[in-house]
Amino acid sequence: DVKVTQSSRYLVKRTGEKVFLECVQDMDHENMFWYRQDPGLGLRLIYFSYDVKMKEKGDIPEGYSVSREKKERFSLILESASTNQTSMYLCASSLISVDEQFFGPGTRLTVL
Amino acid sequence: QKEVEQNSGPLSVPEGAIASLNCTYSDRGSQSFFWYRQYSGKSPELIMSIYSNGDKEDGRFTAQLNKASQYVSLLIRDSQPSDSATYLCASGENYGQNFVFGPGTRLSVLP
């Protein structure tokens, strides 16, 4: 059974803190994605990676960075958290970039 | 900007009726199409994929694709209250390796 896990379901951080969101997949997928989802705005792509150490900016990369040191793990980093980064963060993976994506359970981040 | 459009809803149907969800896409190079269901507070889960023109059936769900009209739909027969969720349409395009989600349609099945 395919599985994508995320390090936390809920997270509360202070403005200015550095935040790490971790995502792990056990399907040997090449591609991994980070999205944020806000009411009325749908899913917005932050970054994606198509190989280890490779990354591409999505639609809203500002304020975020990513790291992919191992195939199964893709991390999203908020260098200095701000209140407008309060959101649901979803990680996904896929075998090829245009194939179905499998999602993790999501991390609801609140920045105070 | 490649786009996938959906009516945001809410679409309300009575229990037992057919729910019809529609989606249009702008990129003629799109090759693959997906329907995801997302319950409130949960992550999206894949329910159907379709790659060729025509219909594809899986249980109570039927996906329909018309590439000439750039139109994808999802029919849910015998709708149940447990089908109440937001349904996301997505398309994948090989050339630019793009995968685009629509904004989702909220479906409410009334008992």
mmCIF file of C-alpha atoms in Angstrom:
data_model
loop_
_atom_site.group_PDB
_atom_site.id
_atom_site.type_symbol
_atom_site.label_atom_id
_atom_site.label_comp_id
_atom_site.label_asym_id
_atom_site.label_seq_id
_atom_site.Cartn_x
_atom_site.Cartn_y
_atom_site.Cartn_z
ATOM 1 C CA ASP A 1 0.000 0.000 0.000
ATOM 2 C CA VAL A 2 1.360 3.372 -0.979
ATOM 3 C CA LYS A 3 2.285 5.690 1.819
ATOM 4 C CA VAL A 4 3.299 9.307 2.211
ATOM 5 C CA THR A 5 3.892 10.499 5.743
ATOM 6 C CA GLN A 6 4.417 13.969 7.134
ATOM 7 C CA SER A 7 6.238 14.714 10.354
ATOM 8 C CA SER A 8 3.452 16.574 12.125
ATOM 9 C CA ARG A 9 -0.318 16.888 11.776
ATOM 10 C CA TYR A 10 -0.448 20.155 13.707
ATOM 11 C CA LEU A 11 2.285 22.667 14.376
ATOM 12 C CA VAL A 12 2.299 26.036 16.143
ATOM 13 C CA LYS A 13 5.260 28.359 15.692
ATOM 14 C CA ARG A 14 6.168 31.951 16.463
ATOM 15 C CA THR A 15 6.853 34.666 13.909
ATOM 16 C CA GLY A 16 10.507 34.619 12.873
ATOM 17 C CA GLU A 17 11.132 30.988 13.790
ATOM 18 C CA LYS A 18 12.736 28.603 11.319
ATOM 19 C CA VAL A 19 10.299 25.794 10.539
ATOM 20 C CA PHE A 20 11.003 22.386 9.039
ATOM 21 C CA LEU A 21 8.268 20.245 7.532
ATOM 22 C CA GLU A 22 9.311 16.718 6.658
ATOM 23 C CA CYS A 23 7.773 14.361 4.133
ATOM 24 C CA VAL A 24 8.689 10.724 3.516
ATOM 25 C CA GLN A 25 7.374 8.358 0.840
ATOM 26 C CA ASP A 26 7.945 4.635 0.637
ATOM 27 C CA MET A 27 6.998 4.104 -3.010
ATOM 28 C CA ASP A 28 10.386 4.803 -4.606
ATOM 29 C CA HIS A 29 8.811 7.721 -6.460
ATOM 30 C CA GLU A 30 10.992 10.097 -8.458
ATOM 31 C CA ASN A 31 8.854 13.179 -7.950
ATOM 32 C CA MET A 32 7.838 14.928 -4.775
ATOM 33 C CA PHE A 33 5.796 18.063 -4.269
ATOM 34 C CA TRP A 34 4.934 20.610 -1.602
ATOM 35 C CA TYR A 35 1.617 22.454 -1.755
ATOM 36 C CA ARG A 36 -0.204 24.805 0.518
ATOM 37 C CA GLN A 37 -3.970 24.921 0.627
ATOM 38 C CA ASP A 38 -6.011 27.864 1.834
ATOM 39 C CA PRO A 39 -9.787 28.338 1.801
ATOM 40 C CA GLY A 40 -10.929 29.680 -1.547
ATOM 41 C CA LEU A 41 -7.463 29.447 -3.111
ATOM 42 C CA GLY A 42 -7.207 25.735 -3.778
ATOM 43 C CA LEU A 43 -3.925 23.862 -3.963
ATOM 44 C CA ARG A 44 -0.925 26.022 -4.768
ATOM 45 C CA LEU A 45 2.418 24.471 -5.674
ATOM 46 C CA ILE A 46 5.352 25.758 -3.656
ATOM 47 C CA TYR A 47 8.228 23.578 -4.878
ATOM 48 C CA PHE A 48 8.739 20.227 -6.492
ATOM 49 C CA SER A 49 11.634 17.865 -6.976
ATOM 50 C CA TYR A 50 12.122 15.349 -9.776
ATOM 51 C CA ASP A 51 15.306 13.784 -8.446
ATOM 52 C CA VAL A 52 17.609 13.773 -5.464
ATOM 53 C CA LYS A 53 19.190 17.201 -4.939
ATOM 54 C CA MET A 54 17.056 18.653 -7.766
ATOM 55 C CA LYS A 55 14.336 21.194 -7.161
ATOM 56 C CA GLU A 56 12.078 23.471 -9.161
ATOM 57 C CA LYS A 57 10.081 26.484 -8.039
ATOM 58 C CA GLY A 58 6.349 26.237 -8.187
ATOM 59 C CA ASP A 59 3.836 29.048 -8.250
ATOM 60 C CA ILE A 60 4.512 30.509 -4.788
ATOM 61 C CA PRO A 61 8.126 29.773 -3.713
ATOM 62 C CA GLU A 62 8.755 33.075 -1.922
ATOM 63 C CA GLY A 63 9.566 32.599 1.746
ATOM 64 C CA TYR A 64 10.211 28.869 1.347
ATOM 65 C CA SER A 65 13.102 26.597 0.504
ATOM 66 C CA VAL A 66 13.358 22.840 0.101
ATOM 67 C CA SER A 67 15.842 20.056 0.509
ATOM 68 C CA ARG A 68 15.974 16.594 -0.998
ATOM 69 C CA GLU A 69 19.075 14.725 0.113
ATOM 70 C CA LYS A 70 17.519 11.261 -0.204
ATOM 71 C CA LYS A 71 14.995 9.964 -2.702
ATOM 72 C CA GLU A 72 12.366 9.187 -0.110
ATOM 73 C CA ARG A 73 12.550 12.451 1.846
ATOM 74 C CA PHE A 74 11.550 15.974 0.849
ATOM 75 C CA SER A 75 11.728 18.806 3.361
ATOM 76 C CA LEU A 76 10.063 22.204 3.247
ATOM 77 C CA ILE A 77 11.781 24.990 5.154
ATOM 78 C CA LEU A 78 10.312 28.284 6.249
ATOM 79 C CA GLU A 79 13.412 30.367 6.889
ATOM 80 C CA SER A 80 11.601 32.972 8.992
ATOM 81 C CA ALA A 81 7.963 32.109 9.583
ATOM 82 C CA SER A 82 5.372 34.809 9.120
ATOM 83 C CA THR A 83 1.673 34.898 9.982
ATOM 84 C CA ASN A 84 0.703 34.768 6.297
ATOM 85 C CA GLN A 85 2.288 31.322 6.127
ATOM 86 C CA THR A 86 -0.402 29.932 8.392
ATOM 87 C CA SER A 87 -1.904 27.235 6.199
ATOM 88 C CA MET A 88 -2.402 23.541 5.490
ATOM 89 C CA TYR A 89 0.753 22.106 3.923
ATOM 90 C CA LEU A 90 0.428 19.008 1.785
ATOM 91 C CA CYS A 91 3.203 16.803 0.485
ATOM 92 C CA ALA A 92 2.680 14.522 -2.507
ATOM 93 C CA SER A 93 4.704 12.116 -4.591
ATOM 94 C CA SER A 94 4.379 10.562 -8.036
ATOM 95 C CA LEU A 95 6.263 8.054 -10.135
ATOM 96 C CA ILE A 96 6.475 10.381 -13.143
ATOM 97 C CA SER A 97 5.658 14.074 -13.186
ATOM 98 C CA VAL A 98 2.382 13.796 -15.070
ATOM 99 C CA ASP A 99 1.106 10.734 -13.267
ATOM 100 C CA GLU A 100 -1.241 10.536 -10.309
ATOM 101 C CA GLN A 101 0.006 12.111 -7.120
ATOM 102 C CA PHE A 102 -0.343 10.496 -3.719
ATOM 103 C CA PHE A 103 -0.778 12.839 -0.809
ATOM 104 C CA GLY A 104 0.352 12.756 2.781
ATOM 105 C CA PRO A 105 -2.105 13.583 5.586
ATOM 106 C CA GLY A 106 -1.095 17.254 5.691
ATOM 107 C CA THR A 107 0.390 19.544 8.323
ATOM 108 C CA ARG A 108 -1.743 22.368 9.650
ATOM 109 C CA LEU A 109 0.736 25.100 10.531
ATOM 110 C CA THR A 110 -0.231 28.086 12.647
ATOM 111 C CA VAL A 111 2.222 30.979 12.926
ATOM 112 C CA LEU A 112 1.505 33.321 15.829
ATOM 113 C CA GLN B 1 -0.765 30.031 -17.629
ATOM 114 C CA LYS B 2 -2.157 26.532 -17.880
ATOM 115 C CA GLU B 3 -5.476 26.313 -16.067
ATOM 116 C CA VAL B 4 -8.026 23.836 -14.913
ATOM 117 C CA GLU B 5 -11.418 25.321 -14.131
ATOM 118 C CA GLN B 6 -14.264 24.006 -12.041
ATOM 119 C CA ASN B 7 -17.464 25.454 -10.687
ATOM 120 C CA SER B 8 -16.793 26.004 -6.981
ATOM 121 C CA GLY B 9 -20.324 25.023 -5.993
ATOM 122 C CA PRO B 10 -21.729 24.037 -3.660
ATOM 123 C CA LEU B 11 -23.534 21.488 -5.761
ATOM 124 C CA SER B 12 -26.401 19.993 -3.798
ATOM 125 C CA VAL B 13 -28.091 16.743 -4.831
ATOM 126 C CA PRO B 14 -30.558 14.513 -2.982
ATOM 127 C CA GLU B 15 -29.464 11.105 -1.775
ATOM 128 C CA GLY B 16 -29.763 8.499 -4.533
ATOM 129 C CA ALA B 17 -29.478 11.023 -7.364
ATOM 130 C CA ILE B 18 -26.691 11.365 -9.932
ATOM 131 C CA ALA B 19 -24.131 14.050 -9.165
ATOM 132 C CA SER B 20 -22.407 15.559 -12.186
ATOM 133 C CA LEU B 21 -19.125 17.392 -11.719
ATOM 134 C CA ASN B 22 -17.473 19.238 -14.569
ATOM 135 C CA CYS B 23 -14.010 20.468 -15.380
ATOM 136 C CA THR B 24 -12.409 22.270 -18.318
ATOM 137 C CA TYR B 25 -8.711 22.644 -19.061
ATOM 138 C CA SER B 26 -6.784 25.116 -21.159
ATOM 139 C CA ASP B 27 -3.743 23.104 -22.248
ATOM 140 C CA ARG B 28 -4.378 21.018 -25.361
ATOM 141 C CA GLY B 29 -1.194 19.104 -24.603
ATOM 142 C CA SER B 30 -2.698 17.590 -21.462
ATOM 143 C CA GLN B 31 -2.565 13.813 -21.595
ATOM 144 C CA SER B 32 -3.770 12.563 -18.253
ATOM 145 C CA PHE B 33 -6.692 13.551 -16.071
ATOM 146 C CA PHE B 34 -7.554 12.778 -12.492
ATOM 147 C CA TRP B 35 -10.370 13.220 -10.029
ATOM 148 C CA TYR B 36 -9.569 13.540 -6.347
ATOM 149 C CA ARG B 37 -11.953 13.618 -3.412
ATOM 150 C CA GLN B 38 -11.095 15.712 -0.384
ATOM 151 C CA TYR B 39 -13.040 15.587 2.852
ATOM 152 C CA SER B 40 -12.918 18.644 5.085
ATOM 153 C CA GLY B 41 -9.634 18.772 7.001
ATOM 154 C CA LYS B 42 -8.200 15.797 5.119
ATOM 155 C CA SER B 43 -5.822 15.418 2.203
ATOM 156 C CA PRO B 44 -6.955 14.649 -1.371
ATOM 157 C CA GLU B 45 -7.359 11.006 -2.355
ATOM 158 C CA LEU B 46 -7.417 9.765 -5.929
ATOM 159 C CA ILE B 47 -10.709 8.253 -7.057
ATOM 160 C CA MET B 48 -10.415 8.121 -10.863
ATOM 161 C CA SER B 49 -7.900 8.583 -13.627
ATOM 162 C CA ILE B 50 -8.643 8.797 -17.354
ATOM 163 C CA TYR B 51 -6.320 9.064 -20.330
ATOM 164 C CA SER B 52 -8.438 8.385 -23.436
ATOM 165 C CA ASN B 53 -11.540 9.962 -24.895
ATOM 166 C CA GLY B 54 -14.764 8.360 -23.746
ATOM 167 C CA ASP B 55 -16.061 6.959 -20.504
ATOM 168 C CA LYS B 56 -14.358 5.030 -17.728
ATOM 169 C CA GLU B 57 -16.448 3.389 -15.038
ATOM 170 C CA ASP B 58 -15.439 2.275 -11.558
ATOM 171 C CA GLY B 59 -18.281 1.253 -9.302
ATOM 172 C CA ARG B 60 -20.603 4.226 -8.809
ATOM 173 C CA PHE B 61 -18.128 6.589 -10.476
ATOM 174 C CA THR B 62 -17.842 7.339 -14.201
ATOM 175 C CA ALA B 63 -15.223 9.683 -15.623
ATOM 176 C CA GLN B 64 -15.797 11.162 -19.070
ATOM 177 C CA LEU B 65 -13.157 12.785 -21.244
ATOM 178 C CA ASN B 66 -13.631 14.854 -24.389
ATOM 179 C CA LYS B 67 -10.259 16.136 -25.597
ATOM 180 C CA ALA B 68 -11.751 18.034 -28.536
ATOM 181 C CA SER B 69 -13.849 20.118 -26.132
ATOM 182 C CA GLN B 70 -11.156 20.054 -23.411
ATOM 183 C CA TYR B 71 -13.715 18.798 -20.973
ATOM 184 C CA VAL B 72 -13.634 16.221 -18.191
ATOM 185 C CA SER B 73 -16.535 15.188 -16.019
ATOM 186 C CA LEU B 74 -17.239 12.895 -13.101
ATOM 187 C CA LEU B 75 -20.618 11.267 -12.559
ATOM 188 C CA ILE B 76 -21.492 9.784 -9.200
ATOM 189 C CA ARG B 77 -24.489 7.461 -9.341
ATOM 190 C CA ASP B 78 -26.679 6.701 -6.339
ATOM 191 C CA SER B 79 -25.095 9.565 -4.404
ATOM 192 C CA GLN B 80 -24.671 9.016 -0.685
ATOM 193 C CA PRO B 81 -24.217 11.553 2.137
ATOM 194 C CA SER B 82 -20.706 10.103 2.530
ATOM 195 C CA ASP B 83 -19.923 11.449 -0.966
ATOM 196 C CA SER B 84 -20.210 14.989 0.410
ATOM 197 C CA ALA B 85 -16.740 16.422 -0.131
ATOM 198 C CA THR B 86 -14.754 18.702 -2.404
ATOM 199 C CA TYR B 87 -13.823 17.131 -5.735
ATOM 200 C CA LEU B 88 -10.607 18.270 -7.398
ATOM 201 C CA CYS B 89 -9.934 17.849 -11.096
ATOM 202 C CA ALA B 90 -6.292 17.678 -12.226
ATOM 203 C CA SER B 91 -4.468 17.350 -15.538
ATOM 204 C CA GLY B 92 -0.971 16.279 -16.486
ATOM 205 C CA GLU B 93 0.907 17.455 -19.575
ATOM 206 C CA ASN B 94 3.925 15.525 -20.806
ATOM 207 C CA TYR B 95 5.806 18.175 -22.767
ATOM 208 C CA GLY B 96 6.217 20.716 -19.988
ATOM 209 C CA GLN B 97 5.811 18.113 -17.278
ATOM 210 C CA ASN B 98 3.009 20.150 -15.797
ATOM 211 C CA PHE B 99 0.486 18.859 -13.328
ATOM 212 C CA VAL B 100 -2.303 21.325 -12.582
ATOM 213 C CA PHE B 101 -5.139 21.137 -10.063
ATOM 214 C CA GLY B 102 -8.465 22.876 -10.411
ATOM 215 C CA PRO B 103 -9.921 24.810 -7.466
ATOM 216 C CA GLY B 104 -12.411 22.066 -6.624
ATOM 217 C CA THR B 105 -16.201 21.712 -6.524
ATOM 218 C CA ARG B 106 -17.931 21.243 -3.192
ATOM 219 C CA LEU B 107 -20.604 18.541 -3.352
ATOM 220 C CA SER B 108 -23.312 18.188 -0.741
ATOM 221 C CA VAL B 109 -25.535 15.095 -0.807
ATOM 222 C CA LEU B 110 -28.689 15.705 1.180
ATOM 223 C CA PRO B 111 -30.290 12.778 3.088
#
